[in-house]
Amino acid sequence: MAIATSSPSPSLMSYGHLLVIYLVWGAAYLAVKICLSGPATVTVLQLQTARLWAAAILLAAVSAVASGPPPRLSRRDLGSCALSGILMWVGGNGLAAMASQHAASSFVVMALGAIPLWSTLLDVAAGGSRPRPDVLVGLAVGLGGLGLVMAPALLAPDSVIVEPEHALMTVVLLAGAGLAWAAGTLLQRPLMGRSPPAWTATYQIGAAALAVTLPVLVEAAPLPHAPSNRQLGAFAFLILFASVVALISFVQVVRSFSPAVASTFAYVNPVVGIVLGWLILGEVPAPLSLAGMAIVLISIALILKEKPGPGTANGGTRS
C-alpha cells in the first residue's frame, strides 16, 4: 500500500476508517477459527482459495470504480506484486490459518501482533541503514516479549490455548507467518507511487488466489456440507470486511494520518482479538502470554516512535 502525505486535519470519516481497521483486522482470526471449527468440515486450502478469489474479484470491481482501469506495470513490478502477495496472503495469512486449526484465536492474534517487529528485524538485516540504538533495544525487548507469548504453548501446553500434540508446529507456523507477512510488506515498497493502492492489493490477492488453486485441486477434499449460519457469517466477514473493506479503509487511513498513527492498529488488533475470543469463544489467554503481549506492544511503541515508516505502517495483523 502506498503511503501518501498525511492530511493536517483528518475528517470524522477518516477516524471511522481507523476504527474499521482496529475492529475488523482484530476480529479476523476469530472468523478464521469459526470457519475451521464449525459443523461443516472446511480445510485451510478450501477456505483460503474461496476467500482469496472472492476478495480479488470484489476488490477488482471496487478498484475499477475508484481508480479506473488497471495500470500497466512493468514485468518487474508485476513480479513484485505477485511475490509480495503470495508471501503475505499464502505464506503469512495461510500459515496463520493453519495454526488456527489447533490454537485459540486469541493466541494466534497475539503472536501476529509482533509482525512490526519482524518487519523492523528484516529491515535491519537488509542493511538499508544503521538502526538507532533505541530501535535495537526495542527489537530485543519485543522478541523477548514474543518468547513469553509463545512460552505457554511450549512449556505448559493446554488444549484451551493450543492442542498439546500440535504445540511446537503451531509456534513454528506462527513464526513463519509473521516473517512471511513482514517480508511481503518490505518487498512491496518499490511499488509505492507506481500503482494505485487498491490495484496493487488486487494484483497481490489475485496472485495469491492463483497460487493456492492448484494445491486445493490436488487436495481434492470433499466440499463442505451444510455449514452453519455462524460459519457462513464468518466466511462472509472474511471476504467482505477483512479482505476488502479493511483494505480500502487502510488506504484512507494512510492518506489522512501520519505513518505513526496509521501504525497504531498494531497495538489495538491484538487487544480486540483477545477480547472477542474471550467474549465469543470463551478463550482465556495464559497470564504469561498476556504479559509477553504487553512487552511486545511497548517495544513496538519504541520502534515506531523512533522510526515510523511504510514497513511498520503496513506490517500489522491483516487477515
PDB file of C-alpha atoms in Angstrom:
ATOM      1  CA  MET A   1       0.000   0.000   0.000  1.00  0.00           C
ATOM      2  CA  ALA A   2       1.327   3.405  -0.904  1.00  0.00           C
ATOM      3  CA  ILE A   3       1.770   5.870   1.903  1.00  0.00           C
ATOM      4  CA  ALA A   4       0.541   9.322   0.944  1.00  0.00           C
ATOM      5  CA  THR A   5       1.092  12.655   2.613  1.00  0.00           C
ATOM      6  CA  SER A   6      -0.968  12.955   5.770  1.00  0.00           C
ATOM      7  CA  SER A   7      -3.806  15.424   5.992  1.00  0.00           C
ATOM      8  CA  PRO A   8      -3.430  18.281   8.522  1.00  0.00           C
ATOM      9  CA  SER A   9      -6.992  17.841   9.778  1.00  0.00           C
ATOM     10  CA  PRO A  10      -8.365  14.290   9.461  1.00  0.00           C
ATOM     11  CA  SER A  11     -12.123  14.233   8.974  1.00  0.00           C
ATOM     12  CA  LEU A  12     -14.617  12.333  11.089  1.00  0.00           C
ATOM     13  CA  MET A  13     -14.835   9.810   8.238  1.00  0.00           C
ATOM     14  CA  SER A  14     -11.082   9.274   8.498  1.00  0.00           C
ATOM     15  CA  TYR A  15     -11.458   8.326  12.142  1.00  0.00           C
ATOM     16  CA  GLY A  16     -14.252   5.972  11.092  1.00  0.00           C
ATOM     17  CA  HIS A  17     -11.840   4.223   8.714  1.00  0.00           C
ATOM     18  CA  LEU A  18      -9.297   3.980  11.539  1.00  0.00           C
ATOM     19  CA  LEU A  19     -11.939   2.334  13.732  1.00  0.00           C
ATOM     20  CA  VAL A  20     -12.740  -0.110  10.927  1.00  0.00           C
ATOM     21  CA  ILE A  21      -9.184  -1.437  10.733  1.00  0.00           C
ATOM     22  CA  TYR A  22      -8.998  -1.586  14.533  1.00  0.00           C
ATOM     23  CA  LEU A  23     -12.081  -3.783  14.771  1.00  0.00           C
ATOM     24  CA  VAL A  24     -12.071  -5.746  11.515  1.00  0.00           C
ATOM     25  CA  TRP A  25      -8.450  -6.859  11.492  1.00  0.00           C
ATOM     26  CA  GLY A  26      -8.655  -7.541  15.223  1.00  0.00           C
ATOM     27  CA  ALA A  27     -11.600  -9.900  14.627  1.00  0.00           C
ATOM     28  CA  ALA A  28     -10.243 -11.609  11.511  1.00  0.00           C
ATOM     29  CA  TYR A  29      -8.661 -14.663  13.122  1.00  0.00           C
ATOM     30  CA  LEU A  30     -11.713 -15.201  15.266  1.00  0.00           C
ATOM     31  CA  ALA A  31     -13.629 -15.511  11.974  1.00  0.00           C
ATOM     32  CA  VAL A  32     -10.988 -17.911  10.628  1.00  0.00           C
ATOM     33  CA  LYS A  33     -11.310 -20.050  13.764  1.00  0.00           C
ATOM     34  CA  ILE A  34     -15.109 -20.163  13.441  1.00  0.00           C
ATOM     35  CA  CYS A  35     -14.884 -21.173   9.765  1.00  0.00           C
ATOM     36  CA  LEU A  36     -12.481 -24.017  10.521  1.00  0.00           C
ATOM     37  CA  SER A  37     -14.153 -25.354  13.665  1.00  0.00           C
ATOM     38  CA  GLY A  38     -17.834 -25.394  12.734  1.00  0.00           C
ATOM     39  CA  PRO A  39     -20.025 -28.425  11.997  1.00  0.00           C
ATOM     40  CA  ALA A  40     -19.062 -28.430   8.297  1.00  0.00           C
ATOM     41  CA  THR A  41     -15.523 -29.642   7.637  1.00  0.00           C
ATOM     42  CA  VAL A  42     -13.570 -26.915   5.851  1.00  0.00           C
ATOM     43  CA  THR A  43      -9.887 -27.311   5.027  1.00  0.00           C
ATOM     44  CA  VAL A  44      -7.465 -24.403   5.205  1.00  0.00           C
ATOM     45  CA  LEU A  45      -6.843 -24.623   1.451  1.00  0.00           C
ATOM     46  CA  GLN A  46     -10.566 -24.527   0.720  1.00  0.00           C
ATOM     47  CA  LEU A  47     -11.047 -21.527   2.979  1.00  0.00           C
ATOM     48  CA  GLN A  48      -8.079 -19.635   1.546  1.00  0.00           C
ATOM     49  CA  THR A  49      -8.898 -20.376  -2.091  1.00  0.00           C
ATOM     50  CA  ALA A  50     -12.562 -19.380  -1.859  1.00  0.00           C
ATOM     51  CA  ARG A  51     -11.798 -16.329   0.218  1.00  0.00           C
ATOM     52  CA  LEU A  52      -8.966 -15.037  -1.958  1.00  0.00           C
ATOM     53  CA  TRP A  53     -10.800 -15.487  -5.267  1.00  0.00           C
ATOM     54  CA  ALA A  54     -13.927 -13.802  -3.941  1.00  0.00           C
ATOM     55  CA  ALA A  55     -11.900 -10.964  -2.423  1.00  0.00           C
ATOM     56  CA  ALA A  56      -9.855 -10.488  -5.616  1.00  0.00           C
ATOM     57  CA  ILE A  57     -12.983 -10.196  -7.751  1.00  0.00           C
ATOM     58  CA  LEU A  58     -14.684  -7.778  -5.365  1.00  0.00           C
ATOM     59  CA  LEU A  59     -11.555  -5.678  -4.927  1.00  0.00           C
ATOM     60  CA  ALA A  60     -11.018  -5.519  -8.701  1.00  0.00           C
ATOM     61  CA  ALA A  61     -14.551  -4.182  -9.130  1.00  0.00           C
ATOM     62  CA  VAL A  62     -14.035  -1.580  -6.400  1.00  0.00           C
ATOM     63  CA  SER A  63     -10.639  -0.609  -7.848  1.00  0.00           C
ATOM     64  CA  ALA A  64     -12.113  -0.132 -11.321  1.00  0.00           C
ATOM     65  CA  VAL A  65     -14.786   2.205  -9.972  1.00  0.00           C
ATOM     66  CA  ALA A  66     -12.433   4.139  -7.677  1.00  0.00           C
ATOM     67  CA  SER A  67      -9.263   4.275  -9.776  1.00  0.00           C
ATOM     68  CA  GLY A  68     -10.268   3.447 -13.343  1.00  0.00           C
ATOM     69  CA  PRO A  69      -8.829   0.592 -15.421  1.00  0.00           C
ATOM     70  CA  PRO A  70      -5.845  -1.366 -14.101  1.00  0.00           C
ATOM     71  CA  PRO A  71      -2.481   0.349 -14.624  1.00  0.00           C
ATOM     72  CA  ARG A  72       0.117  -1.042 -16.969  1.00  0.00           C
ATOM     73  CA  LEU A  73       3.041  -2.210 -14.863  1.00  0.00           C
ATOM     74  CA  SER A  74       6.460  -3.413 -15.897  1.00  0.00           C
ATOM     75  CA  ARG A  75       7.230  -7.106 -15.634  1.00  0.00           C
ATOM     76  CA  ARG A  76       9.407  -6.371 -12.639  1.00  0.00           C
ATOM     77  CA  ASP A  77       6.597  -4.558 -10.819  1.00  0.00           C
ATOM     78  CA  LEU A  78       4.099  -7.292 -11.683  1.00  0.00           C
ATOM     79  CA  GLY A  79       6.580  -9.814 -10.316  1.00  0.00           C
ATOM     80  CA  SER A  80       6.919  -7.772  -7.118  1.00  0.00           C
ATOM     81  CA  CYS A  81       3.120  -7.660  -6.801  1.00  0.00           C
ATOM     82  CA  ALA A  82       2.852 -11.399  -7.286  1.00  0.00           C
ATOM     83  CA  LEU A  83       5.675 -12.370  -4.942  1.00  0.00           C
ATOM     84  CA  SER A  84       4.685  -9.930  -2.177  1.00  0.00           C
ATOM     85  CA  GLY A  85       1.054 -11.053  -2.450  1.00  0.00           C
ATOM     86  CA  ILE A  86       1.988 -14.717  -2.215  1.00  0.00           C
ATOM     87  CA  LEU A  87       4.261 -14.059   0.755  1.00  0.00           C
ATOM     88  CA  MET A  88       1.572 -12.116   2.620  1.00  0.00           C
ATOM     89  CA  TRP A  89      -1.624 -13.975   1.717  1.00  0.00           C
ATOM     90  CA  VAL A  90      -0.346 -17.527   1.189  1.00  0.00           C
ATOM     91  CA  GLY A  91       2.686 -17.505   3.482  1.00  0.00           C
ATOM     92  CA  GLY A  92       1.571 -15.093   6.189  1.00  0.00           C
ATOM     93  CA  ASN A  93      -2.184 -15.459   6.179  1.00  0.00           C
ATOM     94  CA  GLY A  94      -2.186 -19.097   5.078  1.00  0.00           C
ATOM     95  CA  LEU A  95       0.278 -20.304   7.728  1.00  0.00           C
ATOM     96  CA  ALA A  96      -1.644 -18.410  10.404  1.00  0.00           C
ATOM     97  CA  ALA A  97      -4.869 -20.072   9.240  1.00  0.00           C
ATOM     98  CA  MET A  98      -3.157 -23.457   9.533  1.00  0.00           C
ATOM     99  CA  ALA A  99      -2.124 -22.581  13.081  1.00  0.00           C
ATOM    100  CA  SER A 100      -5.717 -21.565  13.840  1.00  0.00           C
ATOM    101  CA  GLN A 101      -6.809 -25.178  13.410  1.00  0.00           C
ATOM    102  CA  HIS A 102      -5.037 -26.122  16.626  1.00  0.00           C
ATOM    103  CA  ALA A 103      -4.800 -22.890  18.643  1.00  0.00           C
ATOM    104  CA  ALA A 104      -7.099 -20.340  20.242  1.00  0.00           C
ATOM    105  CA  SER A 105      -7.772 -17.339  18.022  1.00  0.00           C
ATOM    106  CA  SER A 106      -6.526 -15.016  20.788  1.00  0.00           C
ATOM    107  CA  PHE A 107      -3.187 -16.871  20.853  1.00  0.00           C
ATOM    108  CA  VAL A 108      -2.865 -16.505  17.070  1.00  0.00           C
ATOM    109  CA  VAL A 109      -3.605 -12.774  17.086  1.00  0.00           C
ATOM    110  CA  MET A 110      -1.159 -12.195  19.951  1.00  0.00           C
ATOM    111  CA  ALA A 111       1.617 -13.963  18.037  1.00  0.00           C
ATOM    112  CA  LEU A 112       0.864 -11.987  14.878  1.00  0.00           C
ATOM    113  CA  GLY A 113       0.826  -8.745  16.851  1.00  0.00           C
ATOM    114  CA  ALA A 114       4.624  -8.936  16.634  1.00  0.00           C
ATOM    115  CA  ILE A 115       4.687  -8.523  12.832  1.00  0.00           C
ATOM    116  CA  PRO A 116       6.057  -4.935  13.091  1.00  0.00           C
ATOM    117  CA  LEU A 117       8.995  -6.444  14.986  1.00  0.00           C
ATOM    118  CA  TRP A 118       9.649  -8.913  12.178  1.00  0.00           C
ATOM    119  CA  SER A 119       9.416  -6.059   9.631  1.00  0.00           C
ATOM    120  CA  THR A 120      11.975  -4.000  11.540  1.00  0.00           C
ATOM    121  CA  LEU A 121      14.236  -7.004  12.041  1.00  0.00           C
ATOM    122  CA  LEU A 122      14.225  -7.798   8.300  1.00  0.00           C
ATOM    123  CA  ASP A 123      14.813  -4.126   7.528  1.00  0.00           C
ATOM    124  CA  VAL A 124      17.831  -4.099   9.830  1.00  0.00           C
ATOM    125  CA  ALA A 125      19.116  -7.379   8.347  1.00  0.00           C
ATOM    126  CA  ALA A 126      18.813  -5.940   4.832  1.00  0.00           C
ATOM    127  CA  GLY A 127      21.288  -3.267   5.900  1.00  0.00           C
ATOM    128  CA  GLY A 128      19.449  -0.348   4.360  1.00  0.00           C
ATOM    129  CA  SER A 129      20.622   1.969   7.149  1.00  0.00           C
ATOM    130  CA  ARG A 130      22.223   1.713  10.546  1.00  0.00           C
ATOM    131  CA  PRO A 131      19.444   1.337  13.141  1.00  0.00           C
ATOM    132  CA  ARG A 132      19.250   3.676  16.098  1.00  0.00           C
ATOM    133  CA  PRO A 133      20.183   2.182  19.455  1.00  0.00           C
ATOM    134  CA  ASP A 134      16.607   2.616  20.689  1.00  0.00           C
ATOM    135  CA  VAL A 135      15.366   0.568  17.737  1.00  0.00           C
ATOM    136  CA  LEU A 136      17.786  -2.239  18.607  1.00  0.00           C
ATOM    137  CA  VAL A 137      16.637  -2.112  22.238  1.00  0.00           C
ATOM    138  CA  GLY A 138      13.024  -2.214  21.089  1.00  0.00           C
ATOM    139  CA  LEU A 139      13.756  -5.252  18.917  1.00  0.00           C
ATOM    140  CA  ALA A 140      15.485  -7.109  21.732  1.00  0.00           C
ATOM    141  CA  VAL A 141      12.705  -6.329  24.204  1.00  0.00           C
ATOM    142  CA  GLY A 142       9.995  -7.184  21.686  1.00  0.00           C
ATOM    143  CA  LEU A 143      11.480 -10.517  20.682  1.00  0.00           C
ATOM    144  CA  GLY A 144      11.794 -11.383  24.358  1.00  0.00           C
ATOM    145  CA  GLY A 145       8.124 -10.498  24.805  1.00  0.00           C
ATOM    146  CA  LEU A 146       7.218 -12.678  21.819  1.00  0.00           C
ATOM    147  CA  GLY A 147       9.029 -15.536  23.505  1.00  0.00           C
ATOM    148  CA  LEU A 148       6.804 -15.066  26.558  1.00  0.00           C
ATOM    149  CA  VAL A 149       3.701 -15.042  24.327  1.00  0.00           C
ATOM    150  CA  MET A 150       4.730 -18.401  22.867  1.00  0.00           C
ATOM    151  CA  ALA A 151       6.050 -19.936  26.093  1.00  0.00           C
ATOM    152  CA  PRO A 152       2.771 -21.339  27.493  1.00  0.00           C
ATOM    153  CA  ALA A 153       2.169 -23.290  24.273  1.00  0.00           C
ATOM    154  CA  LEU A 154       5.599 -24.942  24.545  1.00  0.00           C
ATOM    155  CA  LEU A 155       6.185 -25.231  28.297  1.00  0.00           C
ATOM    156  CA  ALA A 156       2.659 -25.978  29.524  1.00  0.00           C
ATOM    157  CA  PRO A 157       0.515 -26.877  26.506  1.00  0.00           C
ATOM    158  CA  ASP A 158      -3.172 -26.661  27.275  1.00  0.00           C
ATOM    159  CA  SER A 159      -5.973 -27.713  24.943  1.00  0.00           C
ATOM    160  CA  VAL A 160      -7.674 -24.393  25.715  1.00  0.00           C
ATOM    161  CA  ILE A 161      -4.707 -22.442  24.296  1.00  0.00           C
ATOM    162  CA  VAL A 162      -3.217 -24.926  21.823  1.00  0.00           C
ATOM    163  CA  GLU A 163      -3.700 -28.642  21.246  1.00  0.00           C
ATOM    164  CA  PRO A 164      -0.736 -30.269  23.041  1.00  0.00           C
ATOM    165  CA  GLU A 165       0.215 -32.601  20.187  1.00  0.00           C
ATOM    166  CA  HIS A 166       0.429 -29.630  17.810  1.00  0.00           C
ATOM    167  CA  ALA A 167       2.105 -27.113  20.144  1.00  0.00           C
ATOM    168  CA  LEU A 168       5.555 -26.972  18.532  1.00  0.00           C
ATOM    169  CA  MET A 169       4.229 -26.963  14.969  1.00  0.00           C
ATOM    170  CA  THR A 170       1.770 -24.182  15.856  1.00  0.00           C
ATOM    171  CA  VAL A 171       4.561 -21.987  17.204  1.00  0.00           C
ATOM    172  CA  VAL A 172       6.683 -22.652  14.089  1.00  0.00           C
ATOM    173  CA  LEU A 173       3.742 -21.840  11.799  1.00  0.00           C
ATOM    174  CA  LEU A 174       3.038 -18.553  13.580  1.00  0.00           C
ATOM    175  CA  ALA A 175       6.695 -17.511  13.498  1.00  0.00           C
ATOM    176  CA  GLY A 176       6.774 -18.335   9.788  1.00  0.00           C
ATOM    177  CA  ALA A 177       3.543 -16.435   9.208  1.00  0.00           C
ATOM    178  CA  GLY A 178       4.915 -13.300  10.837  1.00  0.00           C
ATOM    179  CA  LEU A 179       8.158 -13.459   8.872  1.00  0.00           C
ATOM    180  CA  ALA A 180       6.362 -14.125   5.566  1.00  0.00           C
ATOM    181  CA  TRP A 181       3.971 -11.206   6.016  1.00  0.00           C
ATOM    182  CA  ALA A 182       6.812  -8.891   7.024  1.00  0.00           C
ATOM    183  CA  ALA A 183       8.905  -9.967   4.019  1.00  0.00           C
ATOM    184  CA  GLY A 184       5.993  -9.344   1.669  1.00  0.00           C
ATOM    185  CA  THR A 185       5.425  -5.939   3.193  1.00  0.00           C
ATOM    186  CA  LEU A 186       9.032  -4.912   2.635  1.00  0.00           C
ATOM    187  CA  LEU A 187       9.113  -6.377  -0.866  1.00  0.00           C
ATOM    188  CA  GLN A 188       6.213  -4.188  -1.987  1.00  0.00           C
ATOM    189  CA  ARG A 189       7.977  -0.928  -1.076  1.00  0.00           C
ATOM    190  CA  PRO A 190       9.213  -0.226  -4.650  1.00  0.00           C
ATOM    191  CA  LEU A 191       5.586  -0.342  -5.837  1.00  0.00           C
ATOM    192  CA  MET A 192       4.637   2.712  -3.815  1.00  0.00           C
ATOM    193  CA  GLY A 193       3.607   5.525  -6.122  1.00  0.00           C
ATOM    194  CA  ARG A 194       3.739   3.362  -9.264  1.00  0.00           C
ATOM    195  CA  SER A 195       0.253   1.894  -8.973  1.00  0.00           C
ATOM    196  CA  PRO A 196      -2.990   2.917  -7.239  1.00  0.00           C
ATOM    197  CA  PRO A 197      -3.002   1.160  -3.847  1.00  0.00           C
ATOM    198  CA  ALA A 198      -6.304  -0.605  -4.488  1.00  0.00           C
ATOM    199  CA  TRP A 199      -5.000  -2.098  -7.741  1.00  0.00           C
ATOM    200  CA  THR A 200      -1.754  -3.132  -6.060  1.00  0.00           C
ATOM    201  CA  ALA A 201      -3.761  -5.005  -3.431  1.00  0.00           C
ATOM    202  CA  THR A 202      -5.923  -6.554  -6.190  1.00  0.00           C
ATOM    203  CA  TYR A 203      -2.876  -7.873  -8.032  1.00  0.00           C
ATOM    204  CA  GLN A 204      -1.435  -9.219  -4.785  1.00  0.00           C
ATOM    205  CA  ILE A 205      -4.583 -11.053  -3.728  1.00  0.00           C
ATOM    206  CA  GLY A 206      -5.150 -12.304  -7.279  1.00  0.00           C
ATOM    207  CA  ALA A 207      -1.642 -13.769  -7.414  1.00  0.00           C
ATOM    208  CA  ALA A 208      -2.209 -15.450  -4.052  1.00  0.00           C
ATOM    209  CA  ALA A 209      -5.529 -16.887  -5.292  1.00  0.00           C
ATOM    210  CA  LEU A 210      -3.765 -18.366  -8.328  1.00  0.00           C
ATOM    211  CA  ALA A 211      -1.026 -19.802  -6.100  1.00  0.00           C
ATOM    212  CA  VAL A 212      -3.449 -21.759  -3.884  1.00  0.00           C
ATOM    213  CA  THR A 213      -5.719 -23.002  -6.687  1.00  0.00           C
ATOM    214  CA  LEU A 214      -3.529 -25.917  -7.802  1.00  0.00           C
ATOM    215  CA  PRO A 215      -2.875 -27.176  -4.241  1.00  0.00           C
ATOM    216  CA  VAL A 216      -6.601 -27.159  -3.423  1.00  0.00           C
ATOM    217  CA  LEU A 217      -7.326 -29.133  -6.595  1.00  0.00           C
ATOM    218  CA  VAL A 218      -4.618 -31.632  -5.694  1.00  0.00           C
ATOM    219  CA  GLU A 219      -6.032 -31.874  -2.166  1.00  0.00           C
ATOM    220  CA  ALA A 220      -9.405 -32.862  -3.648  1.00  0.00           C
ATOM    221  CA  ALA A 221     -11.134 -32.632  -0.251  1.00  0.00           C
ATOM    222  CA  PRO A 222     -14.930 -33.058  -0.215  1.00  0.00           C
ATOM    223  CA  LEU A 223     -16.841 -29.799  -0.403  1.00  0.00           C
ATOM    224  CA  PRO A 224     -18.167 -28.586   2.971  1.00  0.00           C
ATOM    225  CA  HIS A 225     -21.597 -29.989   3.697  1.00  0.00           C
ATOM    226  CA  ALA A 226     -24.307 -27.991   5.468  1.00  0.00           C
ATOM    227  CA  PRO A 227     -22.182 -25.213   7.021  1.00  0.00           C
ATOM    228  CA  SER A 228     -23.766 -23.476   9.977  1.00  0.00           C
ATOM    229  CA  ASN A 229     -25.041 -19.924   9.797  1.00  0.00           C
ATOM    230  CA  ARG A 230     -22.151 -18.985  12.061  1.00  0.00           C
ATOM    231  CA  GLN A 231     -19.637 -20.420   9.598  1.00  0.00           C
ATOM    232  CA  LEU A 232     -21.314 -18.700   6.652  1.00  0.00           C
ATOM    233  CA  GLY A 233     -21.360 -15.388   8.507  1.00  0.00           C
ATOM    234  CA  ALA A 234     -17.676 -15.702   9.440  1.00  0.00           C
ATOM    235  CA  PHE A 235     -16.772 -16.524   5.821  1.00  0.00           C
ATOM    236  CA  ALA A 236     -18.726 -13.531   4.521  1.00  0.00           C
ATOM    237  CA  PHE A 237     -16.965 -11.350   7.103  1.00  0.00           C
ATOM    238  CA  LEU A 238     -13.544 -12.543   5.902  1.00  0.00           C
ATOM    239  CA  ILE A 239     -14.343 -11.819   2.263  1.00  0.00           C
ATOM    240  CA  LEU A 240     -16.214  -8.548   2.529  1.00  0.00           C
ATOM    241  CA  PHE A 241     -14.725  -6.893   5.586  1.00  0.00           C
ATOM    242  CA  ALA A 242     -11.290  -8.379   6.348  1.00  0.00           C
ATOM    243  CA  SER A 243     -10.182  -8.634   2.715  1.00  0.00           C
ATOM    244  CA  VAL A 244     -11.924  -5.684   1.015  1.00  0.00           C
ATOM    245  CA  VAL A 245     -13.457  -3.077   3.337  1.00  0.00           C
ATOM    246  CA  ALA A 246     -10.491  -3.007   5.737  1.00  0.00           C
ATOM    247  CA  LEU A 247      -8.004  -2.683   2.865  1.00  0.00           C
ATOM    248  CA  ILE A 248      -9.943   0.262   1.436  1.00  0.00           C
ATOM    249  CA  SER A 249     -10.150   1.809   4.910  1.00  0.00           C
ATOM    250  CA  PHE A 250      -6.412   1.333   5.375  1.00  0.00           C
ATOM    251  CA  VAL A 251      -5.740   3.253   2.154  1.00  0.00           C
ATOM    252  CA  GLN A 252      -7.829   6.134   3.508  1.00  0.00           C
ATOM    253  CA  VAL A 253      -6.099   5.968   6.897  1.00  0.00           C
ATOM    254  CA  VAL A 254      -2.579   6.265   5.462  1.00  0.00           C
ATOM    255  CA  ARG A 255      -3.753   9.190   3.313  1.00  0.00           C
ATOM    256  CA  SER A 256      -5.240  11.016   6.302  1.00  0.00           C
ATOM    257  CA  PHE A 257      -2.848  10.283   9.161  1.00  0.00           C
ATOM    258  CA  SER A 258       0.871  10.146   9.781  1.00  0.00           C
ATOM    259  CA  PRO A 259       2.550   6.706   9.494  1.00  0.00           C
ATOM    260  CA  ALA A 260       2.852   6.573  13.286  1.00  0.00           C
ATOM    261  CA  VAL A 261      -0.920   6.986  13.718  1.00  0.00           C
ATOM    262  CA  ALA A 262      -1.680   4.564  10.884  1.00  0.00           C
ATOM    263  CA  SER A 263       0.544   2.032  12.647  1.00  0.00           C
ATOM    264  CA  THR A 264      -1.474   2.125  15.861  1.00  0.00           C
ATOM    265  CA  PHE A 265      -3.596  -0.807  14.724  1.00  0.00           C
ATOM    266  CA  ALA A 266      -0.516  -2.924  15.541  1.00  0.00           C
ATOM    267  CA  TYR A 267      -1.306  -2.177  19.217  1.00  0.00           C
ATOM    268  CA  VAL A 268      -5.087  -2.380  19.003  1.00  0.00           C
ATOM    269  CA  ASN A 269      -5.660  -5.510  16.889  1.00  0.00           C
ATOM    270  CA  PRO A 270      -4.267  -7.992  19.456  1.00  0.00           C
ATOM    271  CA  VAL A 271      -6.353  -6.413  22.221  1.00  0.00           C
ATOM    272  CA  VAL A 272      -9.513  -6.610  20.098  1.00  0.00           C
ATOM    273  CA  GLY A 273      -8.715 -10.219  19.173  1.00  0.00           C
ATOM    274  CA  ILE A 274      -8.186 -11.216  22.802  1.00  0.00           C
ATOM    275  CA  VAL A 275     -11.419  -9.571  23.984  1.00  0.00           C
ATOM    276  CA  LEU A 276     -13.522 -11.049  21.151  1.00  0.00           C
ATOM    277  CA  GLY A 277     -12.031 -14.509  21.634  1.00  0.00           C
ATOM    278  CA  TRP A 278     -12.959 -14.337  25.309  1.00  0.00           C
ATOM    279  CA  LEU A 279     -16.486 -12.997  24.737  1.00  0.00           C
ATOM    280  CA  ILE A 280     -17.470 -15.187  21.788  1.00  0.00           C
ATOM    281  CA  LEU A 281     -15.471 -18.405  22.166  1.00  0.00           C
ATOM    282  CA  GLY A 282     -14.675 -18.308  25.877  1.00  0.00           C
ATOM    283  CA  GLU A 283     -10.905 -18.268  25.228  1.00  0.00           C
ATOM    284  CA  VAL A 284      -8.837 -17.333  28.273  1.00  0.00           C
ATOM    285  CA  PRO A 285      -5.242 -16.367  27.399  1.00  0.00           C
ATOM    286  CA  ALA A 286      -2.424 -17.526  29.642  1.00  0.00           C
ATOM    287  CA  PRO A 287      -1.221 -14.764  32.021  1.00  0.00           C
ATOM    288  CA  LEU A 288       2.359 -15.237  30.764  1.00  0.00           C
ATOM    289  CA  SER A 289       1.205 -14.667  27.178  1.00  0.00           C
ATOM    290  CA  LEU A 290      -0.645 -11.508  28.214  1.00  0.00           C
ATOM    291  CA  ALA A 291       2.483 -10.215  29.933  1.00  0.00           C
ATOM    292  CA  GLY A 292       4.504 -11.007  26.822  1.00  0.00           C
ATOM    293  CA  MET A 293       1.959  -9.230  24.640  1.00  0.00           C
ATOM    294  CA  ALA A 294       2.238  -6.114  26.812  1.00  0.00           C
ATOM    295  CA  ILE A 295       6.032  -6.193  26.375  1.00  0.00           C
ATOM    296  CA  VAL A 296       5.666  -6.620  22.610  1.00  0.00           C
ATOM    297  CA  LEU A 297       3.344  -3.611  22.397  1.00  0.00           C
ATOM    298  CA  ILE A 298       5.743  -1.481  24.436  1.00  0.00           C
ATOM    299  CA  SER A 299       8.612  -2.464  22.149  1.00  0.00           C
ATOM    300  CA  ILE A 300       6.556  -1.634  19.041  1.00  0.00           C
ATOM    301  CA  ALA A 301       5.837   1.767  20.546  1.00  0.00           C
ATOM    302  CA  LEU A 302       9.583   2.339  20.993  1.00  0.00           C
ATOM    303  CA  ILE A 303      10.337   1.284  17.417  1.00  0.00           C
ATOM    304  CA  LEU A 304       7.555   3.277  15.779  1.00  0.00           C
ATOM    305  CA  LYS A 305       8.369   6.353  17.848  1.00  0.00           C
ATOM    306  CA  GLU A 306      11.944   6.284  16.632  1.00  0.00           C
ATOM    307  CA  LYS A 307      11.478   5.179  13.055  1.00  0.00           C
ATOM    308  CA  PRO A 308       7.949   5.270  11.653  1.00  0.00           C
ATOM    309  CA  GLY A 309       7.693   4.288   8.028  1.00  0.00           C
ATOM    310  CA  PRO A 310       5.950   2.201   5.410  1.00  0.00           C
ATOM    311  CA  GLY A 311       7.486  -1.017   6.605  1.00  0.00           C
ATOM    312  CA  THR A 312       5.853  -0.689  10.007  1.00  0.00           C
ATOM    313  CA  ALA A 313       2.700   1.079   8.976  1.00  0.00           C
ATOM    314  CA  ASN A 314       1.814  -1.749   6.659  1.00  0.00           C
ATOM    315  CA  GLY A 315       3.062  -4.562   8.809  1.00  0.00           C
ATOM    316  CA  GLY A 316       0.115  -5.395  11.026  1.00  0.00           C
ATOM    317  CA  THR A 317      -2.194  -8.373  11.539  1.00  0.00           C
ATOM    318  CA  ARG A 318      -4.069  -8.312   8.274  1.00  0.00           C
ATOM    319  CA  SER A 319      -6.057 -11.429   7.694  1.00  0.00           C
TER     320      SER A 319
END
